[in-house]
Amino acid sequence: MSESTDTDVIVVGGGLVGLAAAAFLAQHGVRTTVFEKHPTTSIHPKARLVTVRSMELYRSLGIEEEIRAAGDQGNGFVIGQTLSDDLSTWIAPPAEDVESGNLSPTSPYSCDQQVLEPLVLNAARRFGAEVEFDSAVLGLAERADHVEATVRHAGQERIVSAQFVIAADGAGSAIRRHLGISMSGTEVPGRSVSAVFRADLSPALRGRFVDAVFCRAASTFLFARGNSGDRRWQMGTYVRPDWEGRPTEDLTDELSGLLRQATGLSDLEPDFDDVATWSTGAFVADRFRSGRIVLAGDAAHIMPPYGGMGGNTGVHDAHDAAWILAAVIRGDASHRLLDTYERERRPIDQVIVDQALLRSRKSPGQKEASGEIDALTLALGQRYGAPPGEEFEDPHEPSMADGTRAPHLTWRDGRSVHDLLSRRQFTAIVDGPITRTDSRAEFVALGRGDVATGQRDLWANTYGRAVGHLVRPDGVLAGEFEALDDVPGLIDRALHIR
Ligand SMILES: Cc1cc2nc3c(=O)[nH]c(=O)nc-3n(C[C@H](O)[C@H](O)[C@H](O)COP(=O)(O)OP(=O)(O)OC[C@H]3O[C@@H](n4cnc5c(N)ncnc54)[C@H](O)[C@@H]3O)c2cc1C
């Protein structure tokens, strides 16, 4: 990597997406520095659902098991009159019931954002990323061949230069505004209140486990927080008209009353840790990049939290941006590769934002809405470069088209095909002898004879049609080949160098 700048990539914002971007970039060997204005990772619980694709990406960082230990299997999202009543109607089934067994080496999981972020932070640091807290980026100046950030830490300002910047500075992104990038979409009316509290809800649960409940009696969501050994709770409800304008700490009497209604426990005395109000919308940035500055996460899209997709989508942005920036910084790719980030992510993110909006308009407990795409397809069926309206495909029937995720199959020793993919280079999966190579790819000899018994038909129906498949460093298919001599040309094409 070039030493002419202080670092290769500056990531502005050490939230979930910024930290994930740093981990992916550093895994590629890119010098990466994150500046986060707060003193620590986030403290208010927000995201909890980790999709199966995000789990695959965390697995590639080596933190799947840490997340499993820190989080929960996921006990599902139910609806009831109160927490004490019958809770057998699912809004979303438990994570382990989501049929991803044959499709992925991992499964969706539940891990609170404030627990997950330190794990991603540790991974980023293990790969060599620098993460500086209490460090606010005050401004960016783009020069011909680098970007300069003015950073304030402990009252001191300094200039830090980098080849590229990832703006992961959240929904209010000052960088997006500075770049003059507007957002298109729609407001979601109303404001919500979110309160974290401690209370013994076991008299209502009577040995039952839930992740999330909508209690009709009080129009209130209850979310289990922490893991099953350490149950804190979070309530979510809409801001009542007579609460408007009042400080959030003055609302605890009203919130306690709602909680008694919601739980059916008339003598409940909740102990509130944190009360916050929030509003949302469904917006996507009109551009995802300006010169050397790339937007990712909430800086690029804002969506209602229904379906738990905001953070996951941002992590996927970061994963795509990381391999592209790494290839350009290494000098392997032309700068034209940078254009593919917006071309690939924006249409996908637009559909996901639309899906979150659709889910937000459903009444609790309502089954599938017309036009709803299921969670598994949204997580695993993304198709980069597909025509409008075809951005997602059924992951049970992978098309093997360029721009789709390399399907998972189990190898004879129990490992997944995914575990054989290079994280830093292309991978050529070859069904036959390897008679020539290319320094930009790892060549893996893997044919239908090597996959687990019972999966051979699957192999024949997916990977088995050609001599081999080229997979990008982000696990996305980049072309099938009939001869090994075709591999260098496919890599050139994927890197946009001809
Ligand atoms: C109630 C609720 C439930 C949710 N549930 C889910 C869920 O289950 N699954 C899911 O995937 N998503 C969920 N989400 C969405 C998810 O929380 C967000 O999408 C996610 O936090 C976005 O991460 P981010 O890193 O892009 O932005 P943020 O988390 O907002 O992080 C941005 C960071 O940038 C920092 N920053 C900003 N400006 C500067 C600057 N100039 N210098 C330095 N630092 C700066 C900020 O301090 C902040 O730490 C939920 C959201 C809510 C509100």
Coordinates of C-alpha atoms in Angstrom, one line a residue, residues 5-477:
T5 CA -0.8 9.4 3.1
D6 CA -1.0 8.9 6.9
T7 CA -3.4 6.0 6.4
D8 CA -5.1 4.3 3.4
V9 CA -8.7 4.7 4.5
I10 CA -10.3 6.9 7.2
V11 CA -13.6 5.7 8.5
V12 CA -15.7 8.5 10.0
G13 CA -17.9 7.0 12.7
G14 CA -17.2 4.0 14.9
G15 CA -20.8 2.7 15.0
L16 CA -21.6 -0.8 13.8
V17 CA -21.0 0.0 10.2
G18 CA -17.8 1.9 10.6
L19 CA -16.3 -0.8 12.8
A20 CA -17.4 -3.5 10.4
A21 CA -15.9 -1.5 7.5
A22 CA -12.6 -1.2 9.5
A23 CA -12.5 -4.9 10.2
F24 CA -13.1 -5.9 6.5
L25 CA -10.6 -3.3 5.2
A26 CA -7.9 -4.3 7.7
Q27 CA -8.5 -8.0 6.9
H28 CA -7.6 -7.0 3.3
G29 CA -4.4 -5.5 4.7
V30 CA -5.5 -1.9 4.1
R31 CA -4.2 0.6 6.6
T32 CA -7.4 1.9 8.3
T33 CA -8.1 4.5 10.9
V34 CA -11.5 5.0 12.5
F35 CA -12.5 8.2 14.2
E36 CA -15.5 8.0 16.6
K37 CA -16.6 11.2 18.4
H38 CA -18.0 9.4 21.4
P39 CA -15.8 7.9 24.1
T40 CA -17.0 4.3 23.6
T41 CA -19.1 2.1 21.3
S42 CA -22.8 2.7 21.5
I43 CA -24.6 2.3 24.8
H44 CA -28.3 2.4 23.9
P45 CA -29.7 -0.9 22.6
K46 CA -30.9 -0.6 19.0
A47 CA -30.3 -3.5 16.5
R48 CA -30.6 -7.0 17.8
L49 CA -31.3 -9.2 14.8
V50 CA -28.2 -10.4 13.0
T51 CA -29.2 -11.8 9.6
V52 CA -27.8 -15.0 8.2
R53 CA -25.7 -13.1 5.7
S54 CA -24.3 -10.9 8.4
M55 CA -23.4 -14.0 10.4
E56 CA -21.6 -15.3 7.3
L57 CA -19.6 -12.1 7.2
Y58 CA -18.8 -12.1 10.9
R59 CA -17.8 -15.8 10.5
S60 CA -15.4 -14.6 7.8
L61 CA -13.9 -12.2 10.4
G62 CA -13.6 -15.1 12.9
I63 CA -16.1 -13.8 15.4
E64 CA -19.1 -16.0 14.8
E65 CA -18.6 -18.0 18.0
E66 CA -18.0 -14.9 20.1
I67 CA -21.3 -13.5 18.8
R68 CA -23.0 -16.8 19.6
A69 CA -21.6 -16.8 23.1
A70 CA -22.6 -13.1 23.7
G71 CA -26.1 -13.2 22.1
D72 CA -29.1 -15.4 22.1
Q73 CA -30.4 -18.0 19.7
G74 CA -33.4 -15.9 19.2
N75 CA -36.7 -16.9 20.8
G76 CA -38.9 -15.2 18.2
F77 CA -41.3 -12.3 18.0
V78 CA -44.8 -12.9 19.3
I79 CA -48.0 -11.0 19.9
G80 CA -50.4 -11.2 22.8
Q81 CA -52.9 -9.1 24.7
T82 CA -50.4 -8.8 27.6
L83 CA -47.1 -10.6 28.4
S84 CA -49.1 -12.7 30.9
D85 CA -51.5 -14.0 28.3
D86 CA -51.2 -16.6 25.5
L87 CA -48.1 -15.8 23.4
S88 CA -48.4 -18.4 20.7
T89 CA -49.0 -16.1 17.7
W90 CA -45.7 -15.4 15.9
I91 CA -44.8 -12.2 14.2
A92 CA -41.4 -13.7 13.4
P93 CA -40.5 -17.3 14.4
P94 CA -37.4 -18.1 16.5
A95 CA -34.2 -17.6 14.5
E96 CA -33.4 -21.4 14.5
D97 CA -36.7 -22.1 12.8
V98 CA -35.8 -19.9 9.8
E99 CA -35.0 -22.4 7.1
S100 CA -31.4 -21.6 6.3
G101 CA -29.8 -24.9 7.2
N102 CA -29.0 -26.0 3.7
L103 CA -28.3 -22.6 2.4
S104 CA -25.6 -21.4 4.8
P105 CA -23.0 -22.7 7.1
T106 CA -24.5 -20.4 9.8
S107 CA -27.9 -19.1 10.9
P108 CA -29.5 -15.9 11.9
Y109 CA -28.9 -14.8 15.5
S110 CA -29.9 -12.2 18.1
C111 CA -27.2 -10.1 19.6
D112 CA -27.7 -6.6 20.9
Q113 CA -25.9 -3.8 19.1
Q114 CA -24.1 -2.6 22.2
V115 CA -22.8 -6.1 22.8
L116 CA -22.0 -6.8 19.1
E117 CA -20.0 -3.5 18.5
P118 CA -17.2 -4.3 21.0
L119 CA -16.8 -7.7 19.3
V120 CA -16.5 -6.1 15.8
L121 CA -14.2 -3.5 17.3
N122 CA -11.9 -6.2 18.7
A123 CA -11.8 -7.9 15.3
A124 CA -10.9 -4.7 13.6
R125 CA -8.1 -4.1 16.0
R126 CA -6.9 -7.7 15.7
F127 CA -6.6 -7.2 11.9
G128 CA -4.6 -4.0 12.5
A129 CA -7.1 -1.2 12.2
E130 CA -6.6 1.9 14.4
V131 CA -9.7 3.0 16.2
E132 CA -9.6 6.3 18.0
F133 CA -12.5 7.2 20.3
D134 CA -13.3 10.8 21.5
S135 CA -12.1 11.9 18.1
A136 CA -14.5 14.0 16.0
V137 CA -13.9 14.6 12.3
L138 CA -14.7 18.3 11.9
G139 CA -14.3 18.5 8.1
L140 CA -12.9 16.8 5.0
A141 CA -11.0 18.4 2.2
E142 CA -10.6 16.5 -1.1
R143 CA -7.3 16.9 -2.9
A144 CA -6.4 15.5 -6.3
D145 CA -5.0 12.2 -5.0
H146 CA -6.0 12.1 -1.4
V147 CA -8.4 13.4 1.3
E148 CA -7.5 15.4 4.4
A149 CA -9.6 15.1 7.5
T150 CA -9.5 17.6 10.4
V151 CA -9.7 15.6 13.6
R152 CA -10.3 17.0 17.1
H153 CA -9.2 14.9 20.0
A154 CA -8.7 16.2 23.6
G155 CA -9.1 19.8 22.5
Q156 CA -6.3 19.5 19.9
E157 CA -6.9 19.6 16.1
R158 CA -4.8 17.8 13.6
I159 CA -4.9 16.9 9.9
V160 CA -4.9 13.2 8.9
S161 CA -4.6 12.3 5.2
A162 CA -5.9 9.1 3.5
Q163 CA -6.5 7.8 0.0
F164 CA -10.2 7.3 0.7
V165 CA -12.8 8.0 3.3
I166 CA -15.8 5.9 4.3
A167 CA -18.5 8.1 5.8
A168 CA -20.2 5.9 8.3
D169 CA -21.4 8.8 10.4
G170 CA -25.0 7.8 10.8
A171 CA -28.4 9.0 9.8
G172 CA -27.6 12.7 10.3
S173 CA -24.4 12.3 8.3
A174 CA -22.7 15.8 8.2
I175 CA -20.4 14.4 5.4
R176 CA -23.4 13.5 3.2
R177 CA -24.7 17.1 3.7
H178 CA -21.3 18.6 3.1
L179 CA -21.0 16.7 -0.2
G180 CA -24.5 18.0 -1.2
I181 CA -25.9 14.5 -1.6
S182 CA -29.6 14.6 -1.1
M183 CA -31.9 11.7 0.1
S184 CA -35.0 10.6 -1.7
G185 CA -37.8 8.8 0.0
T186 CA -40.6 9.4 2.4
E187 CA -41.2 10.6 6.0
V188 CA -42.6 8.1 8.5
P189 CA -45.0 10.1 10.6
G190 CA -45.0 10.0 14.4
R191 CA -42.3 9.6 17.0
S192 CA -41.5 6.7 19.1
V193 CA -40.1 6.3 22.6
S194 CA -37.6 3.7 23.6
A195 CA -36.9 3.0 27.3
V196 CA -34.4 0.5 28.8
F197 CA -35.5 -0.8 32.1
R198 CA -34.9 -3.6 34.6
A199 CA -37.8 -5.5 36.1
D200 CA -38.6 -9.0 37.1
L201 CA -41.1 -10.1 34.4
S202 CA -40.9 -13.8 35.3
P203 CA -44.4 -13.8 37.0
A204 CA -45.7 -12.9 33.5
L205 CA -43.4 -15.2 31.5
R206 CA -43.9 -18.3 33.7
G207 CA -40.8 -20.0 32.3
R208 CA -41.5 -19.0 28.7
F209 CA -38.8 -17.3 26.7
V210 CA -39.4 -14.5 24.1
D211 CA -37.2 -12.1 22.3
A212 CA -39.9 -9.6 21.4
V213 CA -43.6 -9.2 22.2
F214 CA -46.2 -6.8 21.0
C215 CA -48.7 -6.3 23.8
R216 CA -52.0 -5.1 22.3
A217 CA -53.3 -3.9 25.6
A218 CA -50.8 -1.0 25.7
S219 CA -49.8 -0.9 22.0
T220 CA -46.3 -1.5 23.4
F221 CA -43.4 -3.6 22.2
L222 CA -41.2 -5.4 24.8
F223 CA -37.7 -6.5 23.7
A224 CA -35.6 -8.8 25.9
R225 CA -32.1 -7.3 26.1
G226 CA -28.8 -8.8 27.1
N227 CA -28.8 -12.6 26.9
S228 CA -30.9 -15.1 28.7
G229 CA -28.7 -15.0 31.8
D230 CA -29.0 -11.2 32.1
R231 CA -32.4 -10.0 31.2
R232 CA -32.8 -6.3 30.8
W233 CA -35.8 -5.1 28.8
Q234 CA -36.6 -2.4 26.4
M235 CA -40.0 -1.0 25.7
G236 CA -41.0 0.7 22.5
T237 CA -44.2 2.6 21.9
Y238 CA -45.5 5.7 20.1
V239 CA -45.2 9.2 21.7
R240 CA -48.7 10.1 23.0
P241 CA -49.9 13.6 22.0
D242 CA -49.7 14.9 25.7
W243 CA -46.1 13.7 26.0
E244 CA -44.9 16.0 23.2
G245 CA -42.4 18.6 24.4
R246 CA -41.8 17.0 27.8
P247 CA -38.3 15.9 28.8
T248 CA -37.9 12.1 28.4
E249 CA -36.9 11.7 32.1
D250 CA -40.4 13.1 33.1
L251 CA -42.2 10.3 31.3
T252 CA -41.3 7.4 33.6
D253 CA -44.7 7.5 35.5
E254 CA -46.6 7.2 32.2
L255 CA -44.2 4.5 30.9
S256 CA -44.5 2.5 34.2
G257 CA -48.3 2.6 33.8
L258 CA -48.1 1.4 30.2
L259 CA -45.7 -1.4 31.3
R260 CA -48.2 -2.6 34.0
Q261 CA -50.8 -2.7 31.3
A262 CA -48.5 -4.4 28.8
T263 CA -47.3 -7.1 31.2
G264 CA -50.5 -7.6 33.1
L265 CA -48.4 -7.2 36.4
S266 CA -50.4 -4.5 38.3
D267 CA -47.7 -4.0 41.0
L268 CA -44.7 -3.8 38.6
E269 CA -42.1 -1.2 39.6
P270 CA -39.7 -0.9 36.6
D271 CA -36.3 0.7 37.1
F272 CA -35.6 2.9 34.1
D273 CA -31.9 3.1 32.8
D274 CA -32.4 5.2 29.7
V275 CA -35.3 6.8 27.9
A276 CA -35.0 8.2 24.3
T277 CA -37.3 9.3 21.6
W278 CA -36.7 8.7 17.9
S279 CA -38.3 9.2 14.6
T280 CA -37.6 7.4 11.3
G281 CA -38.2 7.6 7.6
A282 CA -37.5 5.6 4.5
F283 CA -34.8 7.4 2.5
V284 CA -31.9 6.4 0.3
A285 CA -29.0 8.8 -0.7
D286 CA -29.1 9.8 -4.3
R287 CA -25.4 9.0 -4.6
F288 CA -23.3 6.7 -2.6
R289 CA -19.9 8.2 -3.5
S290 CA -18.4 11.5 -4.3
G291 CA -14.8 11.3 -5.6
R292 CA -12.8 9.6 -2.8
I293 CA -15.6 9.6 -0.2
V294 CA -18.0 6.7 0.0
L295 CA -21.2 6.6 2.1
A296 CA -22.1 3.5 4.1
G297 CA -24.8 2.4 6.6
D298 CA -27.3 4.9 7.9
A299 CA -25.4 7.7 6.2
A300 CA -26.5 6.2 2.9
H301 CA -30.0 5.0 3.9
I302 CA -32.6 5.4 6.7
M303 CA -35.3 2.8 7.2
P304 CA -37.9 2.0 9.8
P305 CA -36.5 -0.7 12.2
Y306 CA -39.2 -3.2 11.3
G307 CA -37.5 -6.4 10.1
G308 CA -34.2 -5.5 11.8
M309 CA -32.5 -4.6 8.5
G310 CA -30.8 -1.2 9.0
G311 CA -27.5 -2.3 10.6
N312 CA -27.3 -5.5 8.6
T313 CA -27.7 -3.6 5.4
G314 CA -25.0 -1.2 6.4
V315 CA -22.6 -4.0 7.2
H316 CA -23.2 -5.4 3.7
D317 CA -22.4 -2.0 2.3
A318 CA -19.2 -2.0 4.2
H319 CA -18.3 -5.4 3.0
D320 CA -18.7 -4.4 -0.7
A321 CA -16.9 -1.1 -0.2
A322 CA -14.0 -2.9 1.5
W323 CA -13.0 -5.2 -1.3
I324 CA -13.4 -2.5 -3.9
L325 CA -11.3 0.0 -2.0
A326 CA -8.7 -2.6 -1.2
A327 CA -8.3 -3.6 -4.9
V328 CA -8.0 0.0 -6.0
I329 CA -5.5 0.9 -3.2
R330 CA -3.4 -2.1 -4.0
G331 CA -3.3 -1.0 -7.6
D332 CA -4.9 -4.2 -8.8
A333 CA -8.0 -2.4 -10.1
S334 CA -8.8 0.6 -12.2
H335 CA -10.6 3.5 -10.5
R336 CA -13.6 2.5 -12.5
L337 CA -14.2 -0.3 -10.0
L338 CA -15.2 2.5 -7.5
D339 CA -18.3 3.1 -9.6
T340 CA -19.5 -0.4 -9.0
Y341 CA -20.1 0.3 -5.3
E342 CA -23.1 2.6 -5.9
R343 CA -24.3 0.5 -8.9
E344 CA -24.3 -2.6 -6.8
R345 CA -25.4 -1.4 -3.4
R346 CA -27.9 1.4 -4.1
P347 CA -30.6 -0.7 -6.0
I348 CA -30.3 -3.4 -3.3
D349 CA -30.5 -0.9 -0.5
Q350 CA -33.5 0.8 -2.1
V351 CA -35.5 -2.5 -2.2
I352 CA -34.6 -3.2 1.5
V353 CA -35.7 0.3 2.5
D354 CA -39.0 -0.2 0.7
Q355 CA -39.4 -3.6 2.4
A356 CA -38.8 -2.0 5.8
L357 CA -41.4 0.6 5.0
L358 CA -43.8 -2.0 3.9
R359 CA -43.3 -3.9 7.2
S360 CA -43.7 -0.7 9.2
R361 CA -47.2 -0.3 7.7
K362 CA -48.4 -3.7 8.7
S363 CA -50.5 -4.1 11.8
P364 CA -48.8 -6.2 14.5
G365 CA -49.5 -9.9 13.8
Q366 CA -50.5 -9.3 10.2
K367 CA -49.1 -12.0 8.0
E368 CA -47.3 -11.3 4.8
A369 CA -48.2 -8.0 3.1
S370 CA -48.6 -7.9 -0.6
G371 CA -45.2 -7.4 -2.2
E372 CA -43.3 -8.5 0.9
I373 CA -40.0 -10.3 0.2
D374 CA -39.1 -12.9 2.9
A375 CA -36.2 -12.2 5.2
L376 CA -34.1 -15.1 3.9
T377 CA -34.3 -13.9 0.3
L378 CA -33.4 -10.4 1.4
A379 CA -30.4 -11.7 3.3
L380 CA -29.1 -14.3 0.8
G381 CA -30.7 -13.6 -2.5
Q382 CA -29.1 -10.3 -3.5
R383 CA -28.2 -9.9 -7.1
Y384 CA -25.7 -7.1 -8.0
G385 CA -26.2 -5.6 -11.4
A386 CA -29.6 -7.2 -12.0
P387 CA -32.3 -5.4 -14.0
P388 CA -34.7 -3.2 -12.0
G389 CA -37.3 -5.4 -10.3
E390 CA -35.0 -8.5 -10.3
E391 CA -32.6 -7.4 -7.5
F392 CA -33.4 -10.5 -5.4
E393 CA -33.7 -14.2 -6.3
D394 CA -34.8 -17.2 -4.3
P395 CA -31.7 -18.5 -2.5
H396 CA -33.1 -22.0 -2.7
E397 CA -32.6 -21.8 -6.5
P398 CA -29.4 -19.9 -7.1
S399 CA -29.0 -18.7 -10.6
M400 CA -25.2 -18.7 -10.4
A401 CA -25.4 -15.4 -12.2
D402 CA -22.5 -12.9 -11.9
G403 CA -23.2 -10.6 -8.9
T404 CA -24.9 -13.3 -6.8
R405 CA -23.5 -14.8 -3.6
A406 CA -21.5 -18.0 -4.0
P407 CA -23.9 -20.7 -2.7
H408 CA -22.9 -22.7 0.3
L409 CA -22.3 -26.5 0.0
T410 CA -20.9 -28.8 2.6
W411 CA -17.5 -30.3 1.8
R412 CA -16.6 -33.9 2.7
D413 CA -14.8 -32.8 5.9
G414 CA -17.9 -30.8 7.0
R415 CA -16.5 -27.4 6.1
S416 CA -18.5 -25.1 3.9
V417 CA -17.4 -24.0 0.4
H418 CA -17.5 -20.5 2.0
D419 CA -14.7 -21.5 4.4
L420 CA -12.5 -22.3 1.4
L421 CA -12.9 -18.9 -0.2
S422 CA -10.0 -16.4 0.0
R423 CA -10.8 -13.2 2.0
R424 CA -8.2 -11.1 0.2
Q425 CA -8.1 -12.5 -3.3
F426 CA -10.3 -14.0 -5.9
T427 CA -11.0 -17.7 -5.6
A428 CA -11.2 -20.0 -8.6
I429 CA -13.2 -23.1 -7.7
V430 CA -12.0 -25.7 -10.2
D431 CA -13.7 -29.0 -10.8
G432 CA -10.6 -30.8 -12.1
P433 CA -6.8 -30.6 -12.0
I434 CA -5.2 -27.1 -11.6
T435 CA -2.9 -26.7 -14.5
R436 CA -2.4 -23.0 -14.5
T437 CA -2.7 -20.2 -11.9
D438 CA -2.9 -16.4 -11.5
S439 CA -1.3 -14.5 -8.7
R440 CA -4.5 -12.6 -8.0
A441 CA -6.5 -15.8 -7.2
E442 CA -6.4 -18.8 -5.0
F443 CA -7.2 -21.9 -6.9
V444 CA -9.3 -24.5 -5.1
A445 CA -9.8 -28.0 -6.7
L446 CA -13.3 -28.9 -5.6
G447 CA -15.7 -31.0 -7.6
R448 CA -18.8 -32.9 -7.0
G449 CA -16.8 -35.8 -5.7
D450 CA -15.6 -33.6 -2.8
V451 CA -18.9 -32.4 -1.5
A452 CA -20.7 -34.3 1.2
T453 CA -22.8 -37.2 0.2
G454 CA -26.4 -36.1 -0.3
Q455 CA -25.2 -32.7 -1.7
R456 CA -23.9 -34.0 -5.0
D457 CA -27.1 -33.4 -6.9
L458 CA -27.0 -29.9 -5.5
W459 CA -23.5 -29.5 -6.7
A460 CA -24.4 -30.7 -10.2
N461 CA -27.3 -28.2 -10.3
T462 CA -25.3 -25.3 -9.1
Y463 CA -21.5 -25.4 -9.4
G464 CA -21.4 -28.5 -11.6
R465 CA -22.2 -27.0 -14.9
A466 CA -18.9 -25.5 -15.8
V467 CA -15.2 -26.4 -15.3
G468 CA -15.1 -23.7 -12.6
H469 CA -16.3 -20.5 -11.1
L470 CA -14.6 -17.4 -10.1
V471 CA -15.5 -15.8 -6.8
R472 CA -14.7 -12.3 -5.8
P473 CA -13.0 -11.5 -2.5
D474 CA -16.4 -10.6 -1.1
G475 CA -17.9 -14.0 -1.8
V476 CA -19.8 -12.9 -4.9
L477 CA -19.7 -14.8 -8.2

